[in-house]
Amino acid sequence: MAGLGLGGLGAAVRRRGGPARNAAVERRNLITVCRFSVKTLIDRSCFETIDDSSPEFNNFAAILEQILSHRLKGHITWFGYESPRSFWDYIRVACRKVSHNCICSIENMENVSSSRAKGRAWIRVALMEKHLSEYISTALRDFKTTRRFYEDGAIVLGEEANMLAGMLLGLNAIDFSFCLKGEGLDGNFPAVIDYTPYLKFTQSSDSISSDEEELRTLGSSGSESSTPENIGPPFIMDENSWYNKCKRVEQKYRLALEQKGYLEELVRLRETQLAESVSQNKLLLQQIEDMDLAHKMEKEQLEYIIVELQDQLKSFQSLDQLSADVSFSQTSLDPGHSQDGKQDGINLLNEGKEDTPSLLGLCGSLTSVASYKSLTSLKSSEYLASPTTEMTSPGLTPS
């Protein structure tokens, strides 16, 4: 009885854990395939333009539609019935806050009537505008609206939602070109994902050798009782396998050759840009050197002019001081000859204003105090002696 009870409990746990595991595996598969499809689109965009005829884009659009439709709630009618919804109903409400959005434009499209077709048109327009990641991020941030449209366990409500917005950001580097009147907008048929481009089976070397040994064993065992027609099929299969391997190698070679040409063109473009930058840098350096040289010459000229102006200012100040001293001394010694002294001082000042080194040296010698005192004493003695001599001479009589 205890064994039966434990067995029943384990079966119940497995039954309860089965749906949860299936939902987690489904979410993980969709996110993984979406990442692969984005990488495939980026690789393909290096060689050709992505449009509606591209199988990589059609697969990506189907994957994104499956992700946005995962566990989407139905619409409850007035009679209580639940009608199916499209992910466009959620996008139309959650992406209204995106600046310069295309929601109104898609709503007013005449050739698109069904909700599913409008959602597919929105995917194409958002890719051409390079705003698909921004739309998804804005919609996921509106958690209240997302909870209203989706059930528990949906991809947009789990941790995978942040991964989805991040991986879609790489599509902004691709230039898409779509026709919004094509068959891809037909909303009558559901989107189907093609998983074959993302399935890869790698056979180990041990497995290949065991297959060859098995073929040899089968050939040797059946050689006695079989006809050449019976031996033929293994060799035909072997030829087909070699042919498929050669085709795969050829495809890889062509892909590598295309990538090599793209990289060579990119390197050539970068080298041209680098050469232009180097030449521009040399021109700028030469201009800077010329400007520095011109500034140095201008600075030297200004310094020379300043020195000349300072010398002239000093000479003018010394001449003004000398003229003032001479006029003062003449006035104090002989008031009657003040006018003559002023005139002599003015003439001396005019003569001293000649900008010659000899006169500047002479003016400098006259400014010394000792020479000036000797000159003043000499003139005063002459002026004092002359009136006495005139008055005591016997030849002069007063008139």
PDB file of C-alpha atoms in Angstrom, residues 55-186:
ATOM      1  CA  PRO A  55      13.472  33.485 -46.724  1.00  0.00           C
ATOM      2  CA  GLU A  56      15.498  34.657 -43.710  1.00  0.00           C
ATOM      3  CA  PHE A  57      13.139  37.575 -43.168  1.00  0.00           C
ATOM      4  CA  ASN A  58       9.998  35.488 -43.657  1.00  0.00           C
ATOM      5  CA  ASN A  59      11.249  33.074 -41.026  1.00  0.00           C
ATOM      6  CA  PHE A  60      12.119  35.916 -38.639  1.00  0.00           C
ATOM      7  CA  ALA A  61       8.691  37.501 -39.075  1.00  0.00           C
ATOM      8  CA  ALA A  62       7.023  34.156 -38.339  1.00  0.00           C
ATOM      9  CA  ILE A  63       9.150  33.668 -35.206  1.00  0.00           C
ATOM     10  CA  LEU A  64       8.415  37.171 -33.901  1.00  0.00           C
ATOM     11  CA  GLU A  65       4.712  36.687 -34.562  1.00  0.00           C
ATOM     12  CA  GLN A  66       4.774  33.413 -32.610  1.00  0.00           C
ATOM     13  CA  ILE A  67       6.579  35.085 -29.700  1.00  0.00           C
ATOM     14  CA  LEU A  68       4.140  38.005 -29.512  1.00  0.00           C
ATOM     15  CA  SER A  69       1.179  35.599 -29.811  1.00  0.00           C
ATOM     16  CA  HIS A  70       2.461  33.216 -27.117  1.00  0.00           C
ATOM     17  CA  ARG A  71      -0.287  32.712 -24.483  1.00  0.00           C
ATOM     18  CA  LEU A  72      -2.222  35.744 -25.685  1.00  0.00           C
ATOM     19  CA  LYS A  73      -5.625  36.068 -24.043  1.00  0.00           C
ATOM     20  CA  GLY A  74      -8.772  35.945 -26.140  1.00  0.00           C
ATOM     21  CA  HIS A  75     -11.304  38.727 -26.385  1.00  0.00           C
ATOM     22  CA  ILE A  76     -14.411  38.212 -24.230  1.00  0.00           C
ATOM     23  CA  THR A  77     -17.549  39.215 -26.137  1.00  0.00           C
ATOM     24  CA  TRP A  78     -20.737  40.627 -24.665  1.00  0.00           C
ATOM     25  CA  PHE A  79     -22.316  37.153 -24.734  1.00  0.00           C
ATOM     26  CA  GLY A  80     -19.430  35.669 -22.739  1.00  0.00           C
ATOM     27  CA  TYR A  81     -17.729  33.925 -25.615  1.00  0.00           C
ATOM     28  CA  GLU A  82     -13.960  34.177 -26.112  1.00  0.00           C
ATOM     29  CA  SER A  83     -12.811  35.161 -29.584  1.00  0.00           C
ATOM     30  CA  PRO A  84      -9.154  34.880 -30.659  1.00  0.00           C
ATOM     31  CA  ARG A  85      -6.990  37.947 -30.664  1.00  0.00           C
ATOM     32  CA  SER A  86      -3.965  39.045 -32.630  1.00  0.00           C
ATOM     33  CA  PHE A  87      -0.801  40.567 -31.179  1.00  0.00           C
ATOM     34  CA  TRP A  88      -1.679  43.776 -33.034  1.00  0.00           C
ATOM     35  CA  ASP A  89      -4.373  44.488 -30.433  1.00  0.00           C
ATOM     36  CA  TYR A  90      -1.677  44.531 -27.762  1.00  0.00           C
ATOM     37  CA  ILE A  91       0.848  46.540 -29.808  1.00  0.00           C
ATOM     38  CA  ARG A  92      -1.750  49.137 -30.737  1.00  0.00           C
ATOM     39  CA  VAL A  93      -2.436  49.913 -27.067  1.00  0.00           C
ATOM     40  CA  ALA A  94       1.041  49.432 -25.545  1.00  0.00           C
ATOM     41  CA  CYS A  95       3.049  51.372 -28.171  1.00  0.00           C
ATOM     42  CA  ARG A  96       1.017  54.583 -28.196  1.00  0.00           C
ATOM     43  CA  LYS A  97       3.672  56.297 -26.052  1.00  0.00           C
ATOM     44  CA  VAL A  98       6.407  55.871 -28.662  1.00  0.00           C
ATOM     45  CA  SER A  99       7.270  59.223 -30.206  1.00  0.00           C
ATOM     46  CA  HIS A 100       6.444  59.502 -33.930  1.00  0.00           C
ATOM     47  CA  ASN A 101       4.873  56.045 -33.946  1.00  0.00           C
ATOM     48  CA  CYS A 102       3.305  54.445 -36.997  1.00  0.00           C
ATOM     49  CA  ILE A 103       0.184  53.088 -35.266  1.00  0.00           C
ATOM     50  CA  CYS A 104      -2.227  55.574 -36.836  1.00  0.00           C
ATOM     51  CA  SER A 105      -0.703  55.098 -40.286  1.00  0.00           C
ATOM     52  CA  ILE A 106      -1.205  51.343 -40.146  1.00  0.00           C
ATOM     53  CA  GLU A 107      -4.749  51.732 -38.825  1.00  0.00           C
ATOM     54  CA  ASN A 108      -5.601  53.899 -41.836  1.00  0.00           C
ATOM     55  CA  MET A 109      -4.140  51.561 -44.470  1.00  0.00           C
ATOM     56  CA  GLU A 110      -6.823  50.676 -47.010  1.00  0.00           C
ATOM     57  CA  ASN A 111      -5.436  47.386 -48.304  1.00  0.00           C
ATOM     58  CA  VAL A 112      -4.930  45.959 -44.791  1.00  0.00           C
ATOM     59  CA  SER A 113      -8.141  44.971 -43.066  1.00  0.00           C
ATOM     60  CA  SER A 114      -7.574  42.092 -40.653  1.00  0.00           C
ATOM     61  CA  SER A 115      -5.842  42.472 -37.308  1.00  0.00           C
ATOM     62  CA  ARG A 116      -3.187  39.871 -38.161  1.00  0.00           C
ATOM     63  CA  ALA A 117      -2.331  41.652 -41.435  1.00  0.00           C
ATOM     64  CA  LYS A 118      -1.965  44.962 -39.588  1.00  0.00           C
ATOM     65  CA  GLY A 119       0.430  43.310 -37.151  1.00  0.00           C
ATOM     66  CA  ARG A 120       2.560  41.992 -40.003  1.00  0.00           C
ATOM     67  CA  ALA A 121       2.547  45.413 -41.653  1.00  0.00           C
ATOM     68  CA  TRP A 122       3.660  46.940 -38.329  1.00  0.00           C
ATOM     69  CA  ILE A 123       6.660  44.570 -38.178  1.00  0.00           C
ATOM     70  CA  ARG A 124       7.784  45.657 -41.653  1.00  0.00           C
ATOM     71  CA  VAL A 125       7.282  49.375 -41.032  1.00  0.00           C
ATOM     72  CA  ALA A 126       9.081  49.218 -37.680  1.00  0.00           C
ATOM     73  CA  LEU A 127      12.033  47.447 -39.313  1.00  0.00           C
ATOM     74  CA  MET A 128      12.233  50.022 -42.101  1.00  0.00           C
ATOM     75  CA  GLU A 129      12.096  52.820 -39.496  1.00  0.00           C
ATOM     76  CA  LYS A 130      14.749  51.001 -37.386  1.00  0.00           C
ATOM     77  CA  HIS A 131      12.513  51.313 -34.309  1.00  0.00           C
ATOM     78  CA  LEU A 132      11.400  47.719 -33.716  1.00  0.00           C
ATOM     79  CA  SER A 133      13.491  47.346 -30.557  1.00  0.00           C
ATOM     80  CA  GLU A 134      12.143  50.655 -29.233  1.00  0.00           C
ATOM     81  CA  TYR A 135       8.545  49.526 -29.816  1.00  0.00           C
ATOM     82  CA  ILE A 136       9.097  46.222 -28.012  1.00  0.00           C
ATOM     83  CA  SER A 137      10.913  47.880 -25.075  1.00  0.00           C
ATOM     84  CA  THR A 138       8.146  50.453 -24.628  1.00  0.00           C
ATOM     85  CA  ALA A 139       5.458  47.780 -24.730  1.00  0.00           C
ATOM     86  CA  LEU A 140       7.242  45.588 -22.187  1.00  0.00           C
ATOM     87  CA  ARG A 141       7.680  48.513 -19.793  1.00  0.00           C
ATOM     88  CA  ASP A 142       3.897  48.932 -19.710  1.00  0.00           C
ATOM     89  CA  PHE A 143       3.516  45.937 -17.387  1.00  0.00           C
ATOM     90  CA  LYS A 144      -0.119  46.673 -16.535  1.00  0.00           C
ATOM     91  CA  THR A 145      -1.218  46.507 -20.176  1.00  0.00           C
ATOM     92  CA  THR A 146       0.924  43.424 -20.775  1.00  0.00           C
ATOM     93  CA  ARG A 147      -0.705  41.601 -17.845  1.00  0.00           C
ATOM     94  CA  ARG A 148      -4.124  42.514 -19.215  1.00  0.00           C
ATOM     95  CA  PHE A 149      -3.443  40.944 -22.627  1.00  0.00           C
ATOM     96  CA  TYR A 150      -1.325  37.884 -21.733  1.00  0.00           C
ATOM     97  CA  GLU A 151      -1.707  34.872 -19.486  1.00  0.00           C
ATOM     98  CA  ASP A 152       0.815  33.651 -16.938  1.00  0.00           C
ATOM     99  CA  GLY A 153       3.779  31.897 -18.512  1.00  0.00           C
ATOM    100  CA  ALA A 154       3.887  34.092 -21.607  1.00  0.00           C
ATOM    101  CA  ILE A 155       7.261  35.031 -23.035  1.00  0.00           C
ATOM    102  CA  VAL A 156       6.591  38.773 -22.727  1.00  0.00           C
ATOM    103  CA  LEU A 157       5.914  38.294 -18.990  1.00  0.00           C
ATOM    104  CA  GLY A 158       9.043  36.250 -18.259  1.00  0.00           C
ATOM    105  CA  GLU A 159      12.743  36.920 -18.056  1.00  0.00           C
ATOM    106  CA  GLU A 160      13.100  36.175 -21.755  1.00  0.00           C
ATOM    107  CA  ALA A 161      11.408  39.488 -22.603  1.00  0.00           C
ATOM    108  CA  ASN A 162      14.531  41.508 -21.764  1.00  0.00           C
ATOM    109  CA  MET A 163      16.608  39.214 -23.981  1.00  0.00           C
ATOM    110  CA  LEU A 164      14.134  39.752 -26.819  1.00  0.00           C
ATOM    111  CA  ALA A 165      14.441  43.555 -26.705  1.00  0.00           C
ATOM    112  CA  GLY A 166      18.236  43.324 -26.601  1.00  0.00           C
ATOM    113  CA  MET A 167      18.645  40.957 -29.540  1.00  0.00           C
ATOM    114  CA  LEU A 168      16.290  43.021 -31.740  1.00  0.00           C
ATOM    115  CA  LEU A 169      18.563  46.036 -31.293  1.00  0.00           C
ATOM    116  CA  GLY A 170      21.044  44.604 -33.815  1.00  0.00           C
ATOM    117  CA  LEU A 171      18.453  44.868 -36.602  1.00  0.00           C
ATOM    118  CA  ASN A 172      18.798  48.661 -36.587  1.00  0.00           C
ATOM    119  CA  ALA A 173      21.978  48.266 -38.633  1.00  0.00           C
ATOM    120  CA  ILE A 174      20.110  46.651 -41.578  1.00  0.00           C
ATOM    121  CA  ASP A 175      18.398  48.563 -44.384  1.00  0.00           C
ATOM    122  CA  PHE A 176      15.115  46.784 -45.117  1.00  0.00           C
ATOM    123  CA  SER A 177      12.946  47.287 -48.193  1.00  0.00           C
ATOM    124  CA  PHE A 178       9.375  45.972 -48.094  1.00  0.00           C
ATOM    125  CA  CYS A 179       6.243  46.290 -50.159  1.00  0.00           C
ATOM    126  CA  LEU A 180       3.179  46.714 -47.941  1.00  0.00           C
ATOM    127  CA  LYS A 181       0.852  45.346 -50.647  1.00  0.00           C
ATOM    128  CA  GLY A 182       2.390  41.915 -51.061  1.00  0.00           C
ATOM    129  CA  GLU A 183       1.210  38.437 -50.174  1.00  0.00           C
ATOM    130  CA  GLY A 184       3.160  38.466 -46.914  1.00  0.00           C
ATOM    131  CA  LEU A 185       0.459  40.640 -45.318  1.00  0.00           C
ATOM    132  CA  ASP A 186      -2.282  38.094 -45.936  1.00  0.00           C
TER     133      ASP A 186
END
